């Protein structure tokens, strides 16, 4: 579920731009059929509105839209339901934890301090007694830059240690560090994720994150 309702990017990243979910009538209620990309069932507000259309919603209506994506979608049997949340600690996050039982949250940060400060707030929101969602681990994005022609070189553009610091604060695992690699950006823009490219070295990095996350869920 692409729950970043103000900036839904999943349709672009999975090559689903311009496609619309089919609607099926079930017991008198209209239900959406999720689209599929690379074996993943996908629903997003970006599949319902035009790409240039602004989503102007507040409070209850914002929460209502998220509930629709969860409950008005005819999901097949799933191994995992992954919900991509917007940054921050707003209505979408609170609606989510009030709507479905959440196994856990993965916090994404970048290495620099200003990003860690924001990530700590999101982390602490999930740990509030009335929210009570475990933190499964931390992912550090944009950890370093590696040019394609110099694959052994690492340039720490955004500093070092933010993910490790956050993982230590939460007493959870650092699930992985994602470098800045041009193929990741290209894959996101063209709808062909870098993780599916066998010859792309960053694919192994993403697969390591997935393996570590699955272990934490178990």
CSV table of C-alpha atoms in Angstrom, one decimal:
chain,number,residue,atom,x,y,z
A,1,UNK,CA,0.0,0.0,0.0
A,2,UNK,CA,1.4,3.4,-1.1
A,3,UNK,CA,0.1,5.4,1.9
A,4,UNK,CA,2.2,8.5,1.1
A,5,UNK,CA,-1.1,10.1,0.1
A,6,UNK,CA,0.4,13.6,-0.6
A,7,UNK,CA,3.2,12.3,-2.8
A,8,UNK,CA,2.4,8.8,-4.2
A,9,UNK,CA,5.5,7.7,-6.1
A,10,UNK,CA,5.0,3.9,-6.2
A,11,UNK,CA,3.1,3.9,-9.5
A,12,UNK,CA,6.2,5.6,-11.2
A,13,UNK,CA,8.7,3.4,-9.4
A,14,UNK,CA,6.9,0.2,-10.4
A,15,UNK,CA,6.0,1.2,-14.0
A,16,UNK,CA,2.3,1.5,-13.3
A,17,UNK,CA,1.7,5.1,-14.4
A,18,UNK,CA,-1.7,5.6,-16.2
A,19,UNK,CA,-3.1,2.3,-15.1
A,20,UNK,CA,-6.3,2.1,-13.0
A,21,UNK,CA,-7.4,-0.7,-10.6
A,22,UNK,CA,-10.6,-2.5,-11.7
A,23,UNK,CA,-13.6,-2.3,-9.5
A,24,UNK,CA,-15.7,-5.4,-8.5
A,25,UNK,CA,-19.0,-5.5,-6.7
A,26,UNK,CA,-18.9,-7.8,-3.7
A,27,UNK,CA,-21.9,-8.2,-1.3
A,28,UNK,CA,-23.2,-4.8,-2.5
A,29,UNK,CA,-19.9,-2.9,-2.0
A,30,UNK,CA,-17.5,-1.7,-4.5
A,31,UNK,CA,-14.0,-3.2,-4.1
A,32,UNK,CA,-10.7,-2.4,-5.9
A,33,UNK,CA,-8.6,-5.1,-7.5
A,34,UNK,CA,-4.9,-4.3,-6.8
A,35,UNK,CA,-2.6,-4.1,-9.7
A,36,UNK,CA,0.5,-6.3,-10.0
A,37,UNK,CA,4.1,-5.4,-10.7
A,38,UNK,CA,7.0,-7.9,-10.4
A,39,UNK,CA,4.9,-10.3,-8.4
A,40,UNK,CA,3.8,-7.6,-5.9
A,41,UNK,CA,0.2,-6.6,-5.4
A,42,UNK,CA,0.0,-2.8,-5.4
A,43,UNK,CA,-2.6,-0.2,-4.5
A,44,UNK,CA,-2.0,3.6,-4.4
A,45,UNK,CA,-3.9,6.8,-4.5
A,46,UNK,CA,-1.6,7.6,-7.4
A,47,UNK,CA,-3.5,4.9,-9.3
A,48,UNK,CA,-6.8,6.6,-8.7
A,49,UNK,CA,-6.0,10.3,-9.4
A,50,UNK,CA,-4.2,11.9,-12.3
A,51,UNK,CA,-0.4,12.3,-11.8
A,52,UNK,CA,-0.6,16.1,-11.7
A,53,UNK,CA,-3.6,16.3,-9.4
A,54,UNK,CA,-3.0,17.7,-6.0
A,55,UNK,CA,-4.4,15.7,-3.0
A,56,UNK,CA,-5.9,18.3,-0.7
A,57,UNK,CA,-7.2,16.5,2.4
A,58,UNK,CA,-7.1,17.0,6.1
A,59,UNK,CA,-7.9,15.0,9.3
A,60,UNK,CA,-10.8,12.6,9.0
A,61,UNK,CA,-10.9,12.6,5.2
A,62,UNK,CA,-7.2,11.8,5.0
A,63,UNK,CA,-7.7,8.9,7.4
A,64,UNK,CA,-10.8,7.8,5.5
A,65,UNK,CA,-8.8,7.5,2.3
A,66,UNK,CA,-6.2,5.3,4.0
A,67,UNK,CA,-8.9,3.1,5.4
A,68,UNK,CA,-10.4,2.7,1.9
A,69,UNK,CA,-7.0,1.6,0.5
A,70,UNK,CA,-6.8,-1.1,3.3
A,71,UNK,CA,-10.4,-2.3,3.6
A,72,UNK,CA,-11.9,-1.7,0.1
A,73,UNK,CA,-9.2,-3.6,-1.7
A,74,UNK,CA,-9.7,-7.2,-2.6
A,75,UNK,CA,-6.3,-8.6,-1.6
A,76,UNK,CA,-5.3,-12.1,-2.5
A,77,UNK,CA,-3.6,-14.2,0.1
A,78,UNK,CA,-0.4,-12.3,1.1
A,79,UNK,CA,2.8,-13.2,2.8
A,80,UNK,CA,3.4,-9.6,4.0
A,81,UNK,CA,1.4,-6.3,3.6
A,82,UNK,CA,3.9,-3.5,3.5
A,83,UNK,CA,2.6,0.0,4.0
A,84,UNK,CA,4.8,2.9,2.7
A,85,UNK,CA,4.1,5.8,5.1
A,86,UNK,CA,4.7,9.5,4.5
A,87,UNK,CA,7.4,11.2,6.7
A,88,UNK,CA,6.4,12.5,10.1
A,89,UNK,CA,3.9,11.7,12.8
A,90,UNK,CA,0.6,12.8,11.3
A,91,UNK,CA,-3.0,11.6,10.6
A,92,UNK,CA,-1.9,8.8,8.3
A,93,UNK,CA,0.3,7.0,10.9
A,94,UNK,CA,-2.3,7.3,13.6
A,95,UNK,CA,-5.2,6.1,11.4
A,96,UNK,CA,-3.1,3.1,10.4
A,97,UNK,CA,-2.4,1.9,13.9
A,98,UNK,CA,-6.1,2.4,14.8
A,99,UNK,CA,-7.3,0.5,11.7
A,100,UNK,CA,-5.2,-2.7,11.5
A,101,UNK,CA,-2.9,-4.6,13.8
A,102,UNK,CA,0.6,-3.6,12.8
A,103,UNK,CA,3.4,-6.2,13.3
A,104,UNK,CA,6.1,-3.6,13.4
A,105,UNK,CA,7.6,-0.5,11.9
A,106,UNK,CA,10.8,0.0,9.9
A,107,UNK,CA,12.4,3.5,10.3
A,108,UNK,CA,14.3,4.9,7.4
A,109,UNK,CA,16.9,7.6,7.9
A,110,UNK,CA,19.9,9.1,6.2
A,111,UNK,CA,23.2,9.5,7.9
A,112,UNK,CA,23.1,13.2,8.8
A,113,UNK,CA,21.9,14.6,12.2
A,114,UNK,CA,19.0,16.5,10.8
A,115,UNK,CA,17.5,13.4,9.4
A,116,UNK,CA,18.1,11.4,12.6
A,117,UNK,CA,16.2,14.1,14.6
A,118,UNK,CA,13.1,13.6,12.4
A,119,UNK,CA,13.4,9.8,12.5
A,120,UNK,CA,13.6,9.8,16.3
A,121,UNK,CA,10.2,11.6,16.5
A,122,UNK,CA,8.6,9.0,14.1
A,123,UNK,CA,10.2,6.2,16.1
A,124,UNK,CA,9.0,7.5,19.5
A,125,UNK,CA,5.4,7.9,18.1
A,126,UNK,CA,5.3,4.2,17.3
A,127,UNK,CA,6.6,3.4,20.8
A,128,UNK,CA,3.9,5.5,22.7
A,129,UNK,CA,1.9,3.3,25.1
A,130,UNK,CA,-1.4,4.0,23.2
A,131,UNK,CA,0.2,3.2,19.8
A,132,UNK,CA,2.6,0.4,20.9
A,133,UNK,CA,4.1,-0.7,17.6
A,134,UNK,CA,7.5,-2.5,17.8
A,135,UNK,CA,10.4,-1.1,15.8
A,136,UNK,CA,11.7,-3.9,13.6
A,137,UNK,CA,14.8,-2.2,12.6
A,138,UNK,CA,16.5,0.8,10.9
A,139,UNK,CA,17.4,1.3,7.3
A,140,UNK,CA,20.0,3.9,6.5
A,141,UNK,CA,19.5,5.4,3.0
A,142,UNK,CA,22.1,7.4,1.0
A,143,UNK,CA,24.9,6.0,3.2
A,144,UNK,CA,27.6,6.8,0.8
A,145,UNK,CA,28.2,7.6,-2.9
A,146,UNK,CA,29.9,5.1,-5.1
A,147,UNK,CA,30.7,6.0,-8.8
A,148,UNK,CA,30.0,3.3,-11.3
A,149,UNK,CA,33.6,3.6,-12.7
A,150,UNK,CA,35.1,3.4,-9.1
A,151,UNK,CA,33.0,0.6,-7.4
A,152,UNK,CA,35.4,0.3,-4.5
A,153,UNK,CA,35.3,4.0,-3.6
A,154,UNK,CA,32.9,5.4,-0.9
A,155,UNK,CA,32.2,9.1,-0.5
A,156,UNK,CA,30.3,10.0,2.6
A,157,UNK,CA,28.4,13.0,1.3
A,158,UNK,CA,25.9,13.0,4.1
A,159,UNK,CA,28.2,12.0,6.9
A,160,UNK,CA,28.4,8.8,8.8
A,161,UNK,CA,26.7,7.0,11.6
A,162,UNK,CA,23.1,8.2,11.6
A,163,UNK,CA,21.6,4.8,11.1
A,164,UNK,CA,23.8,3.1,13.7
A,165,UNK,CA,23.0,5.9,16.2
A,166,UNK,CA,19.3,5.5,15.7
A,167,UNK,CA,19.5,1.7,16.0
A,168,UNK,CA,21.4,2.0,19.2
A,169,UNK,CA,18.8,4.4,20.6
A,170,UNK,CA,16.0,2.0,19.8
A,171,UNK,CA,18.0,-1.1,20.8
A,172,UNK,CA,17.1,-2.7,17.4
A,173,UNK,CA,19.0,-4.0,14.4
A,174,UNK,CA,20.5,-1.8,11.6
A,175,UNK,CA,18.8,-3.7,8.8
A,176,UNK,CA,21.1,-2.3,6.1
A,177,UNK,CA,22.8,0.7,4.5
A,178,UNK,CA,21.8,1.7,1.0
A,179,UNK,CA,24.4,3.6,-1.0
A,180,UNK,CA,23.7,6.4,-3.5
A,181,UNK,CA,24.0,4.5,-6.8
A,182,UNK,CA,22.8,5.9,-10.1
A,183,UNK,CA,21.0,2.7,-11.1
A,184,UNK,CA,18.7,3.1,-8.1
A,185,UNK,CA,17.6,6.5,-9.3
A,186,UNK,CA,17.3,5.3,-12.9
A,187,UNK,CA,15.3,2.2,-11.8
A,188,UNK,CA,12.9,4.4,-9.8
A,189,UNK,CA,12.3,6.8,-12.7
A,190,UNK,CA,11.8,4.0,-15.3
A,191,UNK,CA,9.8,1.6,-13.2
A,192,UNK,CA,12.4,-1.2,-13.2
A,193,UNK,CA,13.6,-1.5,-9.6
A,194,UNK,CA,17.4,-2.0,-9.2
A,195,UNK,CA,16.7,-5.0,-7.0
A,196,UNK,CA,15.6,-7.1,-9.9
A,197,UNK,CA,18.7,-6.5,-11.9
A,198,UNK,CA,21.0,-9.6,-11.5
A,199,UNK,CA,24.1,-7.7,-12.5
A,200,UNK,CA,23.5,-4.7,-10.3
A,201,UNK,CA,25.7,-4.8,-7.1
A,202,UNK,CA,23.1,-2.8,-5.1
A,203,UNK,CA,20.6,-5.6,-5.7
A,204,UNK,CA,22.4,-7.7,-3.2
A,205,UNK,CA,22.2,-4.8,-0.7
A,206,UNK,CA,18.5,-4.6,-1.0
A,207,UNK,CA,18.1,-8.4,-0.7
A,208,UNK,CA,20.2,-8.3,2.5
A,209,UNK,CA,17.8,-5.7,4.0
A,210,UNK,CA,14.9,-8.0,3.0
A,211,UNK,CA,16.5,-11.0,4.6
A,212,UNK,CA,17.3,-9.1,7.8
A,213,UNK,CA,13.8,-7.7,8.0
A,214,UNK,CA,12.2,-11.1,7.5
A,215,UNK,CA,14.3,-12.5,10.4
A,216,UNK,CA,13.1,-9.7,12.7
A,217,UNK,CA,9.5,-10.3,11.8
A,218,UNK,CA,10.0,-14.0,12.6
